[in-house]
Amino acid sequence: MLTLALLAGGVYTVVAFVQRSETLVSERCTADVGTQHAALATDQAVYASLITAVAVRRSLPPRAASIALATAMQESKLRNIGHGDSAGPDSRGLFQQRPSQGWGTKAQVMDPYYATNAFYDALVKIPGYESLEITDAAQRVQRSAFPHAYTQHEVMGRSFASALSGQTPEAVQCILRAPQESGAPDIVETELVQAYGALAIVTEGEVLVVRASGSHAWSVAQWAVANAKQLAVTQVDVAGRSWLRQDQAGWQVSDAADGQVRITVAPAGTGN
């Protein structure tokens, strides 16, 4: 009986230690591109991945995503805000677009996909936007009362745009606690298709297999990492590298096959 009590006590101690360790984890997502380092909260990373995925879907250059990310960070802190400010009381959404200035209805500008496409629609009408300074391009779209404010977000914009567009492989890393609920491959697929458009996808249990290669594969893979918290993603495999949520050590060398991205979600019963 004493042995069983000691064993039970030991198990309790290990579980309690793991639980305490989990609460100490500071959840965040980072992008390291060359010497540039940028960090976002996990909810901000979700919107950064959405904005960049829409650029990829539209075959826009990473520079377009850089401009959009810097703009959204300045306007809304990369969050889908349902209110405006003193400069625009009817402003809404990721880009604080104003229905009164023709950006769409309140419901439309609160739709992150609509808002992002509306921003790009305006951006691509600017001749030579790709060669403009980020702050200049952003200002020509937004007509902000604070035109130089976008500059402070350039490093973040460039870093996450390069990583999430797949131009810089294995650059996005998210430090996360263990998932509290199981994942749903069908929900992951829905979110992926909404972001990227039609994709060749098959489901194998808790694994979503996306047929993709090159920069497109790395874009999808790093999108999955950026969305790992809300979608209960536990592992991403692509082109000889794997991201394991539990390791918190970034991308590791693996036997992941080329030509596909494997996105694994937490199995049923997780958190019960």
mmCIF file of C-alpha atoms in Angstrom:
data_model
loop_
_atom_site.group_PDB
_atom_site.id
_atom_site.type_symbol
_atom_site.label_atom_id
_atom_site.label_comp_id
_atom_site.label_asym_id
_atom_site.label_seq_id
_atom_site.Cartn_x
_atom_site.Cartn_y
_atom_site.Cartn_z
ATOM 1 C CA MET A 1 0.000 0.000 0.000
ATOM 2 C CA LEU A 2 2.875 2.325 0.837
ATOM 3 C CA THR A 3 4.436 1.609 -2.549
ATOM 4 C CA LEU A 4 1.167 2.411 -4.312
ATOM 5 C CA ALA A 5 0.787 5.610 -2.330
ATOM 6 C CA LEU A 6 4.320 6.685 -3.209
ATOM 7 C CA LEU A 7 3.711 5.847 -6.854
ATOM 8 C CA ALA A 8 0.459 7.824 -6.881
ATOM 9 C CA GLY A 9 2.179 10.701 -5.193
ATOM 10 C CA GLY A 10 4.929 10.626 -7.797
ATOM 11 C CA VAL A 11 2.432 10.659 -10.663
ATOM 12 C CA TYR A 12 0.582 13.576 -9.067
ATOM 13 C CA THR A 13 3.852 15.466 -8.694
ATOM 14 C CA VAL A 14 4.745 14.954 -12.363
ATOM 15 C CA VAL A 15 1.268 15.997 -13.533
ATOM 16 C CA ALA A 16 1.316 19.057 -11.277
ATOM 17 C CA PHE A 17 4.778 19.992 -12.565
ATOM 18 C CA VAL A 18 3.645 19.694 -16.187
ATOM 19 C CA GLN A 19 0.547 21.772 -15.460
ATOM 20 C CA ARG A 20 2.602 24.465 -13.757
ATOM 21 C CA SER A 21 5.097 24.428 -16.635
ATOM 22 C CA GLU A 22 2.260 24.858 -19.113
ATOM 23 C CA THR A 23 0.926 27.943 -17.336
ATOM 24 C CA LEU A 24 4.394 29.495 -17.480
ATOM 25 C CA VAL A 25 4.588 29.198 -21.262
ATOM 26 C CA SER A 26 4.394 32.635 -22.855
ATOM 27 C CA GLU A 27 2.483 31.913 -26.041
ATOM 28 C CA ARG A 28 3.709 33.847 -29.065
ATOM 29 C CA CYS A 29 4.699 33.513 -32.712
ATOM 30 C CA THR A 30 7.930 34.758 -34.243
ATOM 31 C CA ALA A 31 9.413 35.184 -37.700
ATOM 32 C CA ASP A 32 13.173 35.172 -38.205
ATOM 33 C CA VAL A 33 14.344 36.204 -41.657
ATOM 34 C CA GLY A 34 18.066 36.811 -41.967
ATOM 35 C CA THR A 35 18.995 39.215 -39.189
ATOM 36 C CA GLN A 36 15.422 40.439 -38.812
ATOM 37 C CA HIS A 37 13.310 39.189 -35.918
ATOM 38 C CA ALA A 38 9.640 39.953 -35.316
ATOM 39 C CA ALA A 39 7.105 38.674 -32.811
ATOM 40 C CA LEU A 40 3.301 38.635 -32.661
ATOM 41 C CA ALA A 41 0.670 37.439 -30.232
ATOM 42 C CA THR A 42 -1.002 34.243 -31.411
ATOM 43 C CA ASP A 43 -4.239 35.979 -32.437
ATOM 44 C CA GLN A 44 -2.254 38.563 -34.404
ATOM 45 C CA ALA A 45 -0.352 35.764 -36.163
ATOM 46 C CA VAL A 46 -3.651 34.286 -37.370
ATOM 47 C CA TYR A 47 -4.563 37.526 -39.123
ATOM 48 C CA ALA A 48 -1.013 37.925 -40.450
ATOM 49 C CA SER A 49 -1.285 34.477 -42.031
ATOM 50 C CA LEU A 50 -4.680 35.327 -43.523
ATOM 51 C CA ILE A 51 -3.452 38.597 -45.029
ATOM 52 C CA THR A 52 -0.400 36.887 -46.524
ATOM 53 C CA ALA A 53 -2.344 33.871 -47.795
ATOM 54 C CA VAL A 54 -4.710 36.174 -49.676
ATOM 55 C CA ALA A 55 -1.691 37.796 -51.340
ATOM 56 C CA VAL A 56 -0.404 34.347 -52.326
ATOM 57 C CA ARG A 57 -3.844 33.399 -53.666
ATOM 58 C CA ARG A 58 -3.887 36.545 -55.784
ATOM 59 C CA SER A 59 -0.308 35.910 -57.026
ATOM 60 C CA LEU A 60 0.838 39.193 -55.520
ATOM 61 C CA PRO A 61 4.491 39.669 -54.538
ATOM 62 C CA PRO A 62 5.546 39.376 -50.879
ATOM 63 C CA ARG A 63 6.014 43.155 -50.949
ATOM 64 C CA ALA A 64 2.242 43.544 -51.167
ATOM 65 C CA ALA A 65 1.833 41.439 -48.028
ATOM 66 C CA SER A 66 4.556 43.459 -46.277
ATOM 67 C CA ILE A 67 2.640 46.669 -46.976
ATOM 68 C CA ALA A 68 -0.674 45.149 -45.896
ATOM 69 C CA LEU A 69 0.762 43.739 -42.660
ATOM 70 C CA ALA A 70 2.416 47.014 -41.669
ATOM 71 C CA THR A 71 -0.822 48.840 -42.432
ATOM 72 C CA ALA A 72 -3.023 46.470 -40.437
ATOM 73 C CA MET A 73 -0.650 46.589 -37.480
ATOM 74 C CA GLN A 74 -0.807 50.368 -37.384
ATOM 75 C CA GLU A 75 -4.533 50.597 -37.966
ATOM 76 C CA SER A 76 -5.826 47.820 -35.707
ATOM 77 C CA LYS A 77 -2.832 46.121 -34.039
ATOM 78 C CA LEU A 78 -3.639 43.219 -36.405
ATOM 79 C CA ARG A 79 -6.999 42.589 -34.774
ATOM 80 C CA ASN A 80 -10.499 42.683 -36.219
ATOM 81 C CA ILE A 81 -11.754 45.722 -34.314
ATOM 82 C CA GLY A 82 -15.470 46.477 -34.337
ATOM 83 C CA HIS A 83 -15.155 50.179 -33.585
ATOM 84 C CA GLY A 84 -13.405 53.269 -34.922
ATOM 85 C CA ASP A 85 -11.398 56.105 -33.399
ATOM 86 C CA SER A 86 -11.385 59.894 -33.376
ATOM 87 C CA ALA A 87 -9.856 59.994 -36.865
ATOM 88 C CA GLY A 88 -12.638 57.814 -38.257
ATOM 89 C CA PRO A 89 -15.558 57.020 -35.937
ATOM 90 C CA ASP A 90 -17.109 54.671 -38.492
ATOM 91 C CA SER A 91 -13.840 52.826 -39.152
ATOM 92 C CA ARG A 92 -13.962 49.065 -38.726
ATOM 93 C CA GLY A 93 -11.942 45.884 -39.106
ATOM 94 C CA LEU A 94 -8.323 44.957 -39.713
ATOM 95 C CA PHE A 95 -7.611 48.029 -41.838
ATOM 96 C CA GLN A 96 -10.053 50.394 -40.115
ATOM 97 C CA GLN A 97 -11.837 50.922 -43.401
ATOM 98 C CA ARG A 98 -14.689 53.432 -43.446
ATOM 99 C CA PRO A 99 -18.044 52.568 -45.026
ATOM 100 C CA SER A 100 -18.626 56.292 -45.443
ATOM 101 C CA GLN A 101 -15.611 56.421 -47.772
ATOM 102 C CA GLY A 102 -16.778 53.609 -50.009
ATOM 103 C CA TRP A 103 -14.915 50.653 -48.533
ATOM 104 C CA GLY A 104 -18.096 48.595 -48.166
ATOM 105 C CA THR A 105 -20.802 48.015 -45.606
ATOM 106 C CA LYS A 106 -20.019 47.637 -41.914
ATOM 107 C CA ALA A 107 -20.535 43.901 -42.215
ATOM 108 C CA GLN A 108 -18.195 43.693 -45.192
ATOM 109 C CA VAL A 109 -15.292 45.594 -43.662
ATOM 110 C CA MET A 110 -15.633 43.423 -40.555
ATOM 111 C CA ASP A 111 -15.085 40.339 -42.728
ATOM 112 C CA PRO A 112 -11.279 39.876 -42.675
ATOM 113 C CA TYR A 113 -11.231 38.285 -46.140
ATOM 114 C CA TYR A 114 -13.330 41.026 -47.698
ATOM 115 C CA ALA A 115 -11.287 43.739 -45.957
ATOM 116 C CA THR A 116 -7.976 42.234 -47.052
ATOM 117 C CA ASN A 117 -9.077 41.895 -50.666
ATOM 118 C CA ALA A 118 -10.406 45.455 -50.607
ATOM 119 C CA PHE A 119 -7.020 46.670 -49.401
ATOM 120 C CA TYR A 120 -5.197 44.787 -52.163
ATOM 121 C CA ASP A 121 -7.704 46.011 -54.756
ATOM 122 C CA ALA A 122 -6.702 49.568 -53.856
ATOM 123 C CA LEU A 123 -3.006 48.797 -53.556
ATOM 124 C CA VAL A 124 -2.576 47.243 -57.000
ATOM 125 C CA LYS A 125 -4.045 50.381 -58.594
ATOM 126 C CA ILE A 126 -1.033 52.374 -57.384
ATOM 127 C CA PRO A 127 1.576 52.445 -60.188
ATOM 128 C CA GLY A 128 4.888 50.961 -59.063
ATOM 129 C CA TYR A 129 3.719 50.224 -55.523
ATOM 130 C CA GLU A 130 6.261 47.398 -55.299
ATOM 131 C CA SER A 131 9.155 49.864 -55.397
ATOM 132 C CA LEU A 132 7.640 52.447 -53.054
ATOM 133 C CA GLU A 133 8.619 52.703 -49.411
ATOM 134 C CA ILE A 134 6.158 50.713 -47.334
ATOM 135 C CA THR A 135 4.954 53.830 -45.540
ATOM 136 C CA ASP A 136 4.359 55.646 -48.853
ATOM 137 C CA ALA A 137 2.398 52.771 -50.368
ATOM 138 C CA ALA A 138 0.338 52.335 -47.209
ATOM 139 C CA GLN A 139 -0.443 56.036 -47.040
ATOM 140 C CA ARG A 140 -1.634 56.172 -50.656
ATOM 141 C CA VAL A 141 -4.192 53.494 -49.822
ATOM 142 C CA GLN A 142 -5.212 54.636 -46.358
ATOM 143 C CA ARG A 143 -4.945 58.438 -46.526
ATOM 144 C CA SER A 144 -4.045 58.428 -42.862
ATOM 145 C CA ALA A 145 -3.751 61.483 -40.637
ATOM 146 C CA PHE A 146 -0.487 59.946 -39.393
ATOM 147 C CA PRO A 147 1.322 58.993 -42.616
ATOM 148 C CA HIS A 148 4.698 58.188 -41.044
ATOM 149 C CA ALA A 149 3.329 55.833 -38.395
ATOM 150 C CA TYR A 150 3.521 52.804 -40.699
ATOM 151 C CA THR A 151 7.335 52.936 -40.679
ATOM 152 C CA GLN A 152 7.598 51.448 -37.203
ATOM 153 C CA HIS A 153 6.004 48.206 -38.430
ATOM 154 C CA GLU A 154 8.179 47.624 -41.502
ATOM 155 C CA VAL A 155 10.413 44.951 -39.947
ATOM 156 C CA MET A 156 7.411 43.006 -38.729
ATOM 157 C CA GLY A 157 5.716 43.333 -42.112
ATOM 158 C CA ARG A 158 8.735 42.212 -44.101
ATOM 159 C CA SER A 159 9.590 39.339 -41.758
ATOM 160 C CA PHE A 160 6.152 37.773 -41.565
ATOM 161 C CA ALA A 161 5.392 38.415 -45.240
ATOM 162 C CA SER A 162 8.587 36.681 -46.338
ATOM 163 C CA ALA A 163 7.964 33.747 -44.013
ATOM 164 C CA LEU A 164 4.226 33.287 -44.509
ATOM 165 C CA SER A 165 4.490 33.631 -48.290
ATOM 166 C CA GLY A 166 6.949 30.750 -48.231
ATOM 167 C CA GLN A 167 9.875 32.794 -49.550
ATOM 168 C CA THR A 168 11.783 32.050 -46.333
ATOM 169 C CA PRO A 169 11.268 28.423 -45.238
ATOM 170 C CA GLU A 170 11.120 27.366 -41.567
ATOM 171 C CA ALA A 171 11.030 30.974 -40.362
ATOM 172 C CA VAL A 172 7.761 30.974 -38.407
ATOM 173 C CA GLN A 173 7.813 29.447 -34.948
ATOM 174 C CA CYS A 174 4.986 29.499 -32.417
ATOM 175 C CA ILE A 175 5.526 28.681 -28.753
ATOM 176 C CA LEU A 176 2.244 27.234 -27.491
ATOM 177 C CA ARG A 177 0.775 25.349 -24.573
ATOM 178 C CA ALA A 178 -0.657 21.883 -25.169
ATOM 179 C CA PRO A 179 -4.056 21.947 -26.930
ATOM 180 C CA GLN A 180 -7.032 21.879 -24.574
ATOM 181 C CA GLU A 181 -9.427 20.405 -27.132
ATOM 182 C CA SER A 182 -9.245 18.033 -30.076
ATOM 183 C CA GLY A 183 -8.786 19.366 -33.582
ATOM 184 C CA ALA A 184 -11.053 18.956 -36.601
ATOM 185 C CA PRO A 185 -9.404 18.307 -39.991
ATOM 186 C CA ASP A 186 -12.534 19.486 -41.819
ATOM 187 C CA ILE A 187 -12.341 22.871 -40.105
ATOM 188 C CA VAL A 188 -8.653 23.165 -40.989
ATOM 189 C CA GLU A 189 -9.534 22.362 -44.601
ATOM 190 C CA THR A 190 -12.290 24.979 -44.650
ATOM 191 C CA GLU A 191 -9.958 27.655 -43.321
ATOM 192 C CA LEU A 192 -7.205 26.680 -45.764
ATOM 193 C CA VAL A 193 -9.484 26.798 -48.802
ATOM 194 C CA GLN A 194 -10.964 30.120 -47.725
ATOM 195 C CA ALA A 195 -7.451 31.551 -47.452
ATOM 196 C CA TYR A 196 -5.731 29.978 -50.477
ATOM 197 C CA GLY A 197 -8.544 28.917 -52.769
ATOM 198 C CA ALA A 198 -8.846 25.426 -54.224
ATOM 199 C CA LEU A 199 -6.220 22.993 -52.946
ATOM 200 C CA ALA A 200 -5.621 19.274 -53.462
ATOM 201 C CA ILE A 201 -6.396 17.918 -49.982
ATOM 202 C CA VAL A 202 -7.004 14.457 -48.546
ATOM 203 C CA THR A 203 -7.664 13.527 -44.924
ATOM 204 C CA GLU A 204 -6.023 10.598 -43.136
ATOM 205 C CA GLY A 205 -7.516 10.421 -39.650
ATOM 206 C CA GLU A 206 -6.206 13.421 -37.736
ATOM 207 C CA VAL A 207 -3.862 14.364 -40.596
ATOM 208 C CA LEU A 208 -4.672 16.740 -43.418
ATOM 209 C CA VAL A 209 -2.448 16.145 -46.456
ATOM 210 C CA VAL A 210 -2.109 19.106 -48.827
ATOM 211 C CA ARG A 211 -0.451 18.588 -52.185
ATOM 212 C CA ALA A 212 1.950 21.494 -52.658
ATOM 213 C CA SER A 213 5.593 22.148 -53.374
ATOM 214 C CA GLY A 214 8.217 24.866 -53.239
ATOM 215 C CA SER A 215 7.311 28.216 -51.728
ATOM 216 C CA HIS A 216 3.607 27.375 -51.869
ATOM 217 C CA ALA A 217 4.171 24.351 -49.634
ATOM 218 C CA TRP A 218 6.131 26.433 -47.159
ATOM 219 C CA SER A 219 3.434 29.109 -47.188
ATOM 220 C CA VAL A 220 0.769 26.528 -46.306
ATOM 221 C CA ALA A 221 3.016 24.901 -43.703
ATOM 222 C CA GLN A 222 3.796 28.146 -41.924
ATOM 223 C CA TRP A 223 0.142 29.194 -42.160
ATOM 224 C CA ALA A 224 -0.620 25.991 -40.230
ATOM 225 C CA VAL A 225 1.912 26.880 -37.532
ATOM 226 C CA ALA A 226 0.519 30.413 -37.232
ATOM 227 C CA ASN A 227 -2.981 28.942 -36.818
ATOM 228 C CA ALA A 228 -1.917 26.090 -34.549
ATOM 229 C CA LYS A 229 -3.423 27.519 -31.377
ATOM 230 C CA GLN A 230 -6.961 28.064 -32.659
ATOM 231 C CA LEU A 231 -7.015 24.917 -34.817
ATOM 232 C CA ALA A 232 -5.333 22.564 -32.296
ATOM 233 C CA VAL A 233 -2.508 21.715 -34.705
ATOM 234 C CA THR A 234 0.166 19.556 -33.073
ATOM 235 C CA GLN A 235 2.551 18.845 -35.953
ATOM 236 C CA VAL A 236 3.393 20.138 -39.432
ATOM 237 C CA ASP A 237 5.604 18.212 -41.866
ATOM 238 C CA VAL A 238 7.008 19.586 -45.127
ATOM 239 C CA ALA A 239 10.060 19.108 -47.352
ATOM 240 C CA GLY A 240 12.383 17.374 -44.892
ATOM 241 C CA ARG A 241 11.372 19.467 -41.887
ATOM 242 C CA SER A 242 8.856 19.090 -39.063
ATOM 243 C CA TRP A 243 7.364 21.471 -36.513
ATOM 244 C CA LEU A 244 6.317 19.762 -33.290
ATOM 245 C CA ARG A 245 4.153 21.779 -30.946
ATOM 246 C CA GLN A 246 5.307 19.934 -27.838
ATOM 247 C CA ASP A 247 9.027 20.412 -28.526
ATOM 248 C CA GLN A 248 8.928 24.223 -28.698
ATOM 249 C CA ALA A 249 12.251 24.026 -30.528
ATOM 250 C CA GLY A 250 11.279 25.245 -33.961
ATOM 251 C CA TRP A 251 11.637 23.348 -37.205
ATOM 252 C CA GLN A 252 13.620 20.120 -37.032
ATOM 253 C CA VAL A 253 15.161 17.888 -39.699
ATOM 254 C CA SER A 254 12.829 14.981 -40.487
ATOM 255 C CA ASP A 255 11.906 12.490 -43.190
ATOM 256 C CA ALA A 256 8.929 14.606 -44.351
ATOM 257 C CA ALA A 257 8.317 14.033 -48.047
ATOM 258 C CA ASP A 258 8.535 16.687 -50.733
ATOM 259 C CA GLY A 259 5.420 17.683 -52.654
ATOM 260 C CA GLN A 260 3.059 17.704 -49.710
ATOM 261 C CA VAL A 261 2.281 19.359 -46.396
ATOM 262 C CA ARG A 262 0.996 17.164 -43.576
ATOM 263 C CA ILE A 263 -0.961 18.982 -40.867
ATOM 264 C CA THR A 264 -1.756 16.923 -37.756
ATOM 265 C CA VAL A 265 -4.379 18.020 -35.225
ATOM 266 C CA ALA A 266 -4.961 16.892 -31.645
ATOM 267 C CA PRO A 267 -6.913 13.610 -31.541
ATOM 268 C CA ALA A 268 -10.422 13.158 -30.201
ATOM 269 C CA GLY A 269 -10.544 13.085 -26.417
ATOM 270 C CA THR A 270 -7.856 15.734 -25.973
ATOM 271 C CA GLY A 271 -8.559 17.822 -22.885
ATOM 272 C CA ASN A 272 -11.093 15.353 -21.437
#
